[in-house]
GROMACS .gro file of C-alpha atoms in nm:
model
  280
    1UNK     CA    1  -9.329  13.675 -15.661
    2UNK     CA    2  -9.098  13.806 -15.395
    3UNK     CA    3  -9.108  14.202 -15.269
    4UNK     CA    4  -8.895  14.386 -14.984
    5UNK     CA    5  -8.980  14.557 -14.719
    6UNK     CA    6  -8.801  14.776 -14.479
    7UNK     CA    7  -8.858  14.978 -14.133
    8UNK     CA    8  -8.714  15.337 -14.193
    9UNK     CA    9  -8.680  15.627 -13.942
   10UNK     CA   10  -8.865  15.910 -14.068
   11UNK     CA   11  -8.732  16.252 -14.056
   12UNK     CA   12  -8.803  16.433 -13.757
   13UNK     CA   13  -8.768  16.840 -13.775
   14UNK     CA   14  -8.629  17.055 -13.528
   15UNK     CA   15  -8.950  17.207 -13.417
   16UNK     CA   16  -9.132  16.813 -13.359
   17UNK     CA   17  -8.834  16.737 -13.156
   18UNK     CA   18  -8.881  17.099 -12.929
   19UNK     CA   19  -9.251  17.010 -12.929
   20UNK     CA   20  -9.210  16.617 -12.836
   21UNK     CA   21  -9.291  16.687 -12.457
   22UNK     CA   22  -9.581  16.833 -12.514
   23UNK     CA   23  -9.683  16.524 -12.711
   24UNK     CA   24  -9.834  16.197 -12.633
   25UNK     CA   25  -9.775  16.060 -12.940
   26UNK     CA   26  -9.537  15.885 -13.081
   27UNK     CA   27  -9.286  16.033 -13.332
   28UNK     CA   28  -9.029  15.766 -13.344
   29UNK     CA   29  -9.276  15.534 -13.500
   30UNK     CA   30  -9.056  15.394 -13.791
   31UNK     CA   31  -9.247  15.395 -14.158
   32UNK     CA   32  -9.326  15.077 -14.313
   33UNK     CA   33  -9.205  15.104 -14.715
   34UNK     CA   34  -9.232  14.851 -14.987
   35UNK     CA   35  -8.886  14.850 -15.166
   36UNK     CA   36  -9.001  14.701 -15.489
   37UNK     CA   37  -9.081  14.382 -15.610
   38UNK     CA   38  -9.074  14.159 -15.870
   39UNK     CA   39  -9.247  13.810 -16.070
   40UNK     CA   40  -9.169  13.568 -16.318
   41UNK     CA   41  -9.363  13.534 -16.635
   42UNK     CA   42  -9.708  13.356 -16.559
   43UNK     CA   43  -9.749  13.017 -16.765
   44UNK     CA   44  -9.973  12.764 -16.794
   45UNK     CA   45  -9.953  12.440 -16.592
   46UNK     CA   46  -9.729  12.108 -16.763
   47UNK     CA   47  -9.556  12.366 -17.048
   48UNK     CA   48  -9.213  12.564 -17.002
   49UNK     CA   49  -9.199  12.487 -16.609
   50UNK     CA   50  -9.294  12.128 -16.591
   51UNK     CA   51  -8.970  11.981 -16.470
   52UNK     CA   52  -8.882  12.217 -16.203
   53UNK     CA   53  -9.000  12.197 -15.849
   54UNK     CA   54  -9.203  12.539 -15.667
   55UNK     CA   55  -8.905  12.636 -15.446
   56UNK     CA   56  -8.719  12.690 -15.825
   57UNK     CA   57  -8.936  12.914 -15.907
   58UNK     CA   58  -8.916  13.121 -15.547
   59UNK     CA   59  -8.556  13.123 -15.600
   60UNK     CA   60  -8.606  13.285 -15.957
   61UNK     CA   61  -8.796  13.550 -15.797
   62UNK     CA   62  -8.549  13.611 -15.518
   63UNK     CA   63  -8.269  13.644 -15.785
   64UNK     CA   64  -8.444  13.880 -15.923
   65UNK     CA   65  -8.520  14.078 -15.671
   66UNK     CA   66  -8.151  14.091 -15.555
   67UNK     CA   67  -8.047  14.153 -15.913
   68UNK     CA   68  -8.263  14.474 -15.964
   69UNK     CA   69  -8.235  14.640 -15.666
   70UNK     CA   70  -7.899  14.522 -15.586
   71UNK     CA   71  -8.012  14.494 -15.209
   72UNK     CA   72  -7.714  14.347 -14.986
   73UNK     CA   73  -7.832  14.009 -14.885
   74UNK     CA   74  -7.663  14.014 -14.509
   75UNK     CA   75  -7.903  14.325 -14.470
   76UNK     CA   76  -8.223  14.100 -14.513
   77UNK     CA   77  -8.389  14.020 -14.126
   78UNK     CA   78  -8.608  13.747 -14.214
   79UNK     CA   79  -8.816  13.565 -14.533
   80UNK     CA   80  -9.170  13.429 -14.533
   81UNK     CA   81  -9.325  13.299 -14.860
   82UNK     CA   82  -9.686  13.192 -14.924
   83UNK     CA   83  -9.787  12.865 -15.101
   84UNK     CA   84 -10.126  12.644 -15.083
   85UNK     CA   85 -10.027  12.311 -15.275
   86UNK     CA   86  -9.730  12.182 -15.045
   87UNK     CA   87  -9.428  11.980 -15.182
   88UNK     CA   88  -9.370  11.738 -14.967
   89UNK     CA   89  -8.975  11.747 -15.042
   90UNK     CA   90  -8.954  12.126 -14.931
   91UNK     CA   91  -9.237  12.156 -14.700
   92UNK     CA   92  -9.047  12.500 -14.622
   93UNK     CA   93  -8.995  12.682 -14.966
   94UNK     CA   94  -8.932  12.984 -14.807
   95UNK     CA   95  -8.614  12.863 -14.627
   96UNK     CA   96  -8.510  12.658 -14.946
   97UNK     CA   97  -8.595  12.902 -15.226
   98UNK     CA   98  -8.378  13.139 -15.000
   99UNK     CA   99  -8.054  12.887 -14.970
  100UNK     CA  100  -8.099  12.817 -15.334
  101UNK     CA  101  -8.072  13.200 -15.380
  102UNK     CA  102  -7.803  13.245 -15.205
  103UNK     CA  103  -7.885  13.385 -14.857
  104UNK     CA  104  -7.721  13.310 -14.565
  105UNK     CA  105  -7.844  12.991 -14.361
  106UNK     CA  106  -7.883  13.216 -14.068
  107UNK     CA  107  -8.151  13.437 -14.187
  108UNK     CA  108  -8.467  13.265 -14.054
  109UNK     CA  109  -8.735  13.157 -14.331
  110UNK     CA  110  -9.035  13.022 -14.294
  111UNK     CA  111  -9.373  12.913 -14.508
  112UNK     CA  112  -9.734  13.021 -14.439
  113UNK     CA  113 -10.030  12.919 -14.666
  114UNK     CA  114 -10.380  13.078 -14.634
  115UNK     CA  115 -10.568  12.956 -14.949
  116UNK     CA  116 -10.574  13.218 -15.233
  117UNK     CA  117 -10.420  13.493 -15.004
  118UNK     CA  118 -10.105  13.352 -14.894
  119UNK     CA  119  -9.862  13.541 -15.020
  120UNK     CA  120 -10.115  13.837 -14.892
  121UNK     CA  121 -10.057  13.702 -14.603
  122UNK     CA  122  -9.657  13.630 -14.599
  123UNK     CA  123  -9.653  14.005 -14.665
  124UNK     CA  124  -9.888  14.103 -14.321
  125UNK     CA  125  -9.639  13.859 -14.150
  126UNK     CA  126  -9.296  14.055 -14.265
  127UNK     CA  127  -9.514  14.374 -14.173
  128UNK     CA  128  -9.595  14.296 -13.797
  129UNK     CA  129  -9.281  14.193 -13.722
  130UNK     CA  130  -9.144  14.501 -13.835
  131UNK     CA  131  -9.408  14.711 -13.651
  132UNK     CA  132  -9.339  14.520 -13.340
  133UNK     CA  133  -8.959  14.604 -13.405
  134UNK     CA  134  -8.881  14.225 -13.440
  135UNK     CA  135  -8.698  14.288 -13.800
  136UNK     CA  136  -8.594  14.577 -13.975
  137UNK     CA  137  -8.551  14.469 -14.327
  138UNK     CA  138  -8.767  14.166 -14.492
  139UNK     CA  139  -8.867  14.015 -14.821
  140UNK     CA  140  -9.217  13.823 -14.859
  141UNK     CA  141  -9.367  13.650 -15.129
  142UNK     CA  142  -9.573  13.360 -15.307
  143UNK     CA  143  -9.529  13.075 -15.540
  144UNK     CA  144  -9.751  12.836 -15.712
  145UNK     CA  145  -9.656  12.510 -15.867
  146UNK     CA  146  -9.948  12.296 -16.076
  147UNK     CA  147  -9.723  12.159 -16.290
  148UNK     CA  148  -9.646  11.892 -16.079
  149UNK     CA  149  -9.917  11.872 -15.756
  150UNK     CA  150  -9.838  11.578 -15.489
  151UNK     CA  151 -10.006  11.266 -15.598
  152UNK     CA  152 -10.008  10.970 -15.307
  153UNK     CA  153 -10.078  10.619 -15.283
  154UNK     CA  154 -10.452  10.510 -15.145
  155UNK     CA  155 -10.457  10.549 -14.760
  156UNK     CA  156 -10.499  10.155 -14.765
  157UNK     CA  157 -10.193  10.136 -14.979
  158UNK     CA  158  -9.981  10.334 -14.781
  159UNK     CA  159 -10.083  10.150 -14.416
  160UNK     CA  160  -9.982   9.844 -14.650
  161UNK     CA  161  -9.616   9.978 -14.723
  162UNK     CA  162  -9.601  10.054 -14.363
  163UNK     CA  163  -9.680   9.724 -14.257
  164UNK     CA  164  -9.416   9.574 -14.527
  165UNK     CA  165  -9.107   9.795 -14.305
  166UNK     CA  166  -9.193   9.602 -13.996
  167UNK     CA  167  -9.228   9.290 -14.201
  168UNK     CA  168  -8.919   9.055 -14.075
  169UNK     CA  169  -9.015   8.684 -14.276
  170UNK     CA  170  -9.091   8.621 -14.612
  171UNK     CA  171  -9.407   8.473 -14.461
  172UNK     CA  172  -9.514   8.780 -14.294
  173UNK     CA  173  -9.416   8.942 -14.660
  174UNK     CA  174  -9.663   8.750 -14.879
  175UNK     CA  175  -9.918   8.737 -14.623
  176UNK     CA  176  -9.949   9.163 -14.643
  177UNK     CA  177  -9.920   9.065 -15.038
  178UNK     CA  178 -10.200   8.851 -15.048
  179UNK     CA  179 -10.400   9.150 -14.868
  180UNK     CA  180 -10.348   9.364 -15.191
  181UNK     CA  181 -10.629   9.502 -15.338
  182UNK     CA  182 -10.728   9.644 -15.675
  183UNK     CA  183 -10.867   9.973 -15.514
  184UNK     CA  184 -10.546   9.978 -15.293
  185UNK     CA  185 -10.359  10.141 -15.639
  186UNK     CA  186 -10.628  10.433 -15.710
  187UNK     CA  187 -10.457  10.738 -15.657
  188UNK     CA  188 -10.500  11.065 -15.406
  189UNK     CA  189 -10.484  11.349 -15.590
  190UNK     CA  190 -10.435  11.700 -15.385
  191UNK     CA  191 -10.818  11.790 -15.341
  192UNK     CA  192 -10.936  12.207 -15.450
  193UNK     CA  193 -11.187  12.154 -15.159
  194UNK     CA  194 -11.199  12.254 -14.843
  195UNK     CA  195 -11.123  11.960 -14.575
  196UNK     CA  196 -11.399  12.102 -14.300
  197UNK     CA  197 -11.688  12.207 -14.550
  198UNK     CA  198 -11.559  11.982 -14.875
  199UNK     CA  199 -11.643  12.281 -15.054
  200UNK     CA  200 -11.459  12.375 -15.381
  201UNK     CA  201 -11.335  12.700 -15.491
  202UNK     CA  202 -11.644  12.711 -15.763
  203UNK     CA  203 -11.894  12.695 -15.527
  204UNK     CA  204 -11.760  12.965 -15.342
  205UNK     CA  205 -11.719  13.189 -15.598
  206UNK     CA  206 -12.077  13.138 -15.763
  207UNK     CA  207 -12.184  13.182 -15.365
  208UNK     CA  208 -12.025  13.517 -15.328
  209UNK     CA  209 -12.159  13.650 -15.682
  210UNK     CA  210 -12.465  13.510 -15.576
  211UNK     CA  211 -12.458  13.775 -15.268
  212UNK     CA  212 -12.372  14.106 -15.443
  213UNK     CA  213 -12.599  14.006 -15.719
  214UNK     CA  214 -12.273  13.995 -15.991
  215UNK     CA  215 -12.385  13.805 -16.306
  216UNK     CA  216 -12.188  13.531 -16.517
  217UNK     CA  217 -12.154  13.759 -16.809
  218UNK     CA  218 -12.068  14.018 -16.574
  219UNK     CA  219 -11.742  13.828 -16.439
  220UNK     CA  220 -11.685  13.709 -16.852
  221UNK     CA  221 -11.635  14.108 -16.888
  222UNK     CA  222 -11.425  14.191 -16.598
  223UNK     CA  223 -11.208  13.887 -16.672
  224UNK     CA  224 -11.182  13.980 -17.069
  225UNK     CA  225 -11.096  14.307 -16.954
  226UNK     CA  226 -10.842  14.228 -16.741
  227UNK     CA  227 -10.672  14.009 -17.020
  228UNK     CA  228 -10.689  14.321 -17.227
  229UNK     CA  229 -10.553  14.530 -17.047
  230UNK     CA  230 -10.266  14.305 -16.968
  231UNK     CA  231 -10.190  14.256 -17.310
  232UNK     CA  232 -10.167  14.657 -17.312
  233UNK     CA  233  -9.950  14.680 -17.053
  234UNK     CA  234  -9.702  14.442 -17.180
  235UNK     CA  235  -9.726  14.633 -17.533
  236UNK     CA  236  -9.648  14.943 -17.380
  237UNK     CA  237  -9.334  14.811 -17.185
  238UNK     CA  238  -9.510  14.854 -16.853
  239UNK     CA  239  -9.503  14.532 -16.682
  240UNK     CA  240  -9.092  14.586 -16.536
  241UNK     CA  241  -9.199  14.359 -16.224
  242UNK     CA  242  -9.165  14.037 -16.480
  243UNK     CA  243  -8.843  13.935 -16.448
  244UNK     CA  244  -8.668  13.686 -16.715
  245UNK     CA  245  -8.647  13.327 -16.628
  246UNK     CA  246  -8.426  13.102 -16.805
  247UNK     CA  247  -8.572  12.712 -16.781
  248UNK     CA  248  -8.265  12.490 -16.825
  249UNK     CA  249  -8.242  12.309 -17.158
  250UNK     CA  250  -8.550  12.564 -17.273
  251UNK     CA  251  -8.617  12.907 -17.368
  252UNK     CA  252  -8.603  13.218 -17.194
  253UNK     CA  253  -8.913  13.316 -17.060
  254UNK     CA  254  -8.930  13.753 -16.983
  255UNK     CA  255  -9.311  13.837 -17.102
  256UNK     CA  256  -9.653  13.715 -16.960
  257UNK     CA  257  -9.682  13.392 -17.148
  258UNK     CA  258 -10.038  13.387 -17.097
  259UNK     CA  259 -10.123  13.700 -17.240
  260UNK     CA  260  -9.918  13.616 -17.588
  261UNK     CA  261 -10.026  13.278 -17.635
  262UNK     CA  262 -10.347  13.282 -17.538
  263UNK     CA  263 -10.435  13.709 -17.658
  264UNK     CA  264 -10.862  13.790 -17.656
  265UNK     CA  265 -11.029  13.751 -17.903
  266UNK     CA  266 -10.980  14.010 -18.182
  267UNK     CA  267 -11.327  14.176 -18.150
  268UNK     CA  268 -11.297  14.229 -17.770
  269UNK     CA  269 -11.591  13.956 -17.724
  270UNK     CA  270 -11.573  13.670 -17.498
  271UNK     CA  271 -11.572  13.333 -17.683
  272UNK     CA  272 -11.776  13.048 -17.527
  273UNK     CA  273 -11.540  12.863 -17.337
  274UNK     CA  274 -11.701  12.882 -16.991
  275UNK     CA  275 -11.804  12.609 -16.798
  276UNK     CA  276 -12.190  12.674 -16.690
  277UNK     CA  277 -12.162  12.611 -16.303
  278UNK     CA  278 -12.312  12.266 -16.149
  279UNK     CA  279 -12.584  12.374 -15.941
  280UNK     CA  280 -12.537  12.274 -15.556
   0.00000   0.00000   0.00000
């Protein structure tokens, strides 16, 4: 996803700018405007995308947005993208996605990641630095990558490969060998939880329903409906923020994946594929 943003002048008429010193407030205020925006198709995790990295799929979406509005890169201020699962390669996808896409190195870029909201909150960013009159013209976004999540060695494991570098005899070598464990080769995989509260996503969610009183087969409906009317949409032509993707040595992705592959069920009724929650 990747939208602009600009800081215009609005017009002022003759009689506001007799009146302005009678005023106390402020009528050079510049609007914030959202340009457009645009996405690339939505697919599930390990299929079409698998062997690209996240800032790919940024860069897609800056394309885009370049291509369809045919915005002058040299004009763009500033870029901040929003991600939650970081690549440890490109830490910064915001500042790669944009080299990749062809903006200049000297247009500052930078990543922010605030669980489900970041790219929410990429856009605030672009948004007070315009109203402070920082920037004048930005793009902010998000992107996404399960396809391939960050999977490290055991904390034991990797103080052992530390210890190997400063290693200097072959003695010293098989000594941090013998150390080697069995458990030492289990796998970190990124966790869904919270760090402070270890609290997953789930649990938050059946906490929050829990609060407004919202029942399971009330969130089925909403969801089915939203699937629905998705599928619509793309019927009707409607969805013109999903821009094509081409995945080299693959197809040509330019409609919601997830909505044709995986369409509701043909009598509008949610099928029983819902995972009762664990109770906590």
């Amino acid at each position: 996803m990747a939208m602009a943003l600009s800081r215009l002048s609005p017009f002022t008429s003759p009689l506001a700018l007799a009146s302005r010193s009678f005023s106390t407030s402020r009528t050079d205020q510049k609007n914030m405007v959202l340009v457009d925006g645009v996405r690339t198709p939505f697919l599930m995790s390990g299929t079409d995308y698998k062997n690209l990295m996240p800032h790919d799929l940024q860069r897609y979406a800056l394309t885009g947005l370049v291509n369809k509005t045919g915005i002058d890169k040299s004009i763009v201020d500033y870029i901040c993208m929003g991600t939650v699962i970081q690549e440890v390669k490109t830490s910064n996808i915001a500042r790669e996605a944009a080299l990749g896409a062809g903006f200049s190195d000297r247009i500052p870029a930078h990543t922010v990641t605030m669980a489900c909201i970041s790219a929410n909150q990429a856009i605030t960013t672009c948004l007070g630095m315009m109203a402070m009159g920082v920037y004048d013209v930005c793009i902010a976004g998000g992107v996404e990558f399960m396809s391939d999540v960050p999977i490290r060695h055991s904390r034991k494991m990797r103080q052992l490969m530390l210890s190997a570098n400063k290693a200097k005899t072959a003695g010293a070598k098989l000594g941090l060998l013998a150390k080697l464990r069995p458990d030492y080769l289990a796998p970190e995989l990124p966790a869904i939880a919270e760090f402070s509260t270890n609290e997953t996503m789930g649990h938050s969610a059946d906490r929050l329903a829990a609060s407004f009183g919202v029942s399971r087969l009330e969130q089925d409906d909403f969801a089915r409906r939203s699937h629905i009317m998705a599928k619509e949409a793309q019927e009707k032509g409607l969805l013109t923020d999903v821009i094509p993707v081409k995945v080299p040595k693959g197809r040509t992705l330019s409609i919601w994946i997830m909505v044709s592959e995986f369409p509701p069920s043909p009598d509008g009724q949610a099928e029983g594929r819902f995972i009762k929650p664990t109770a906590h």
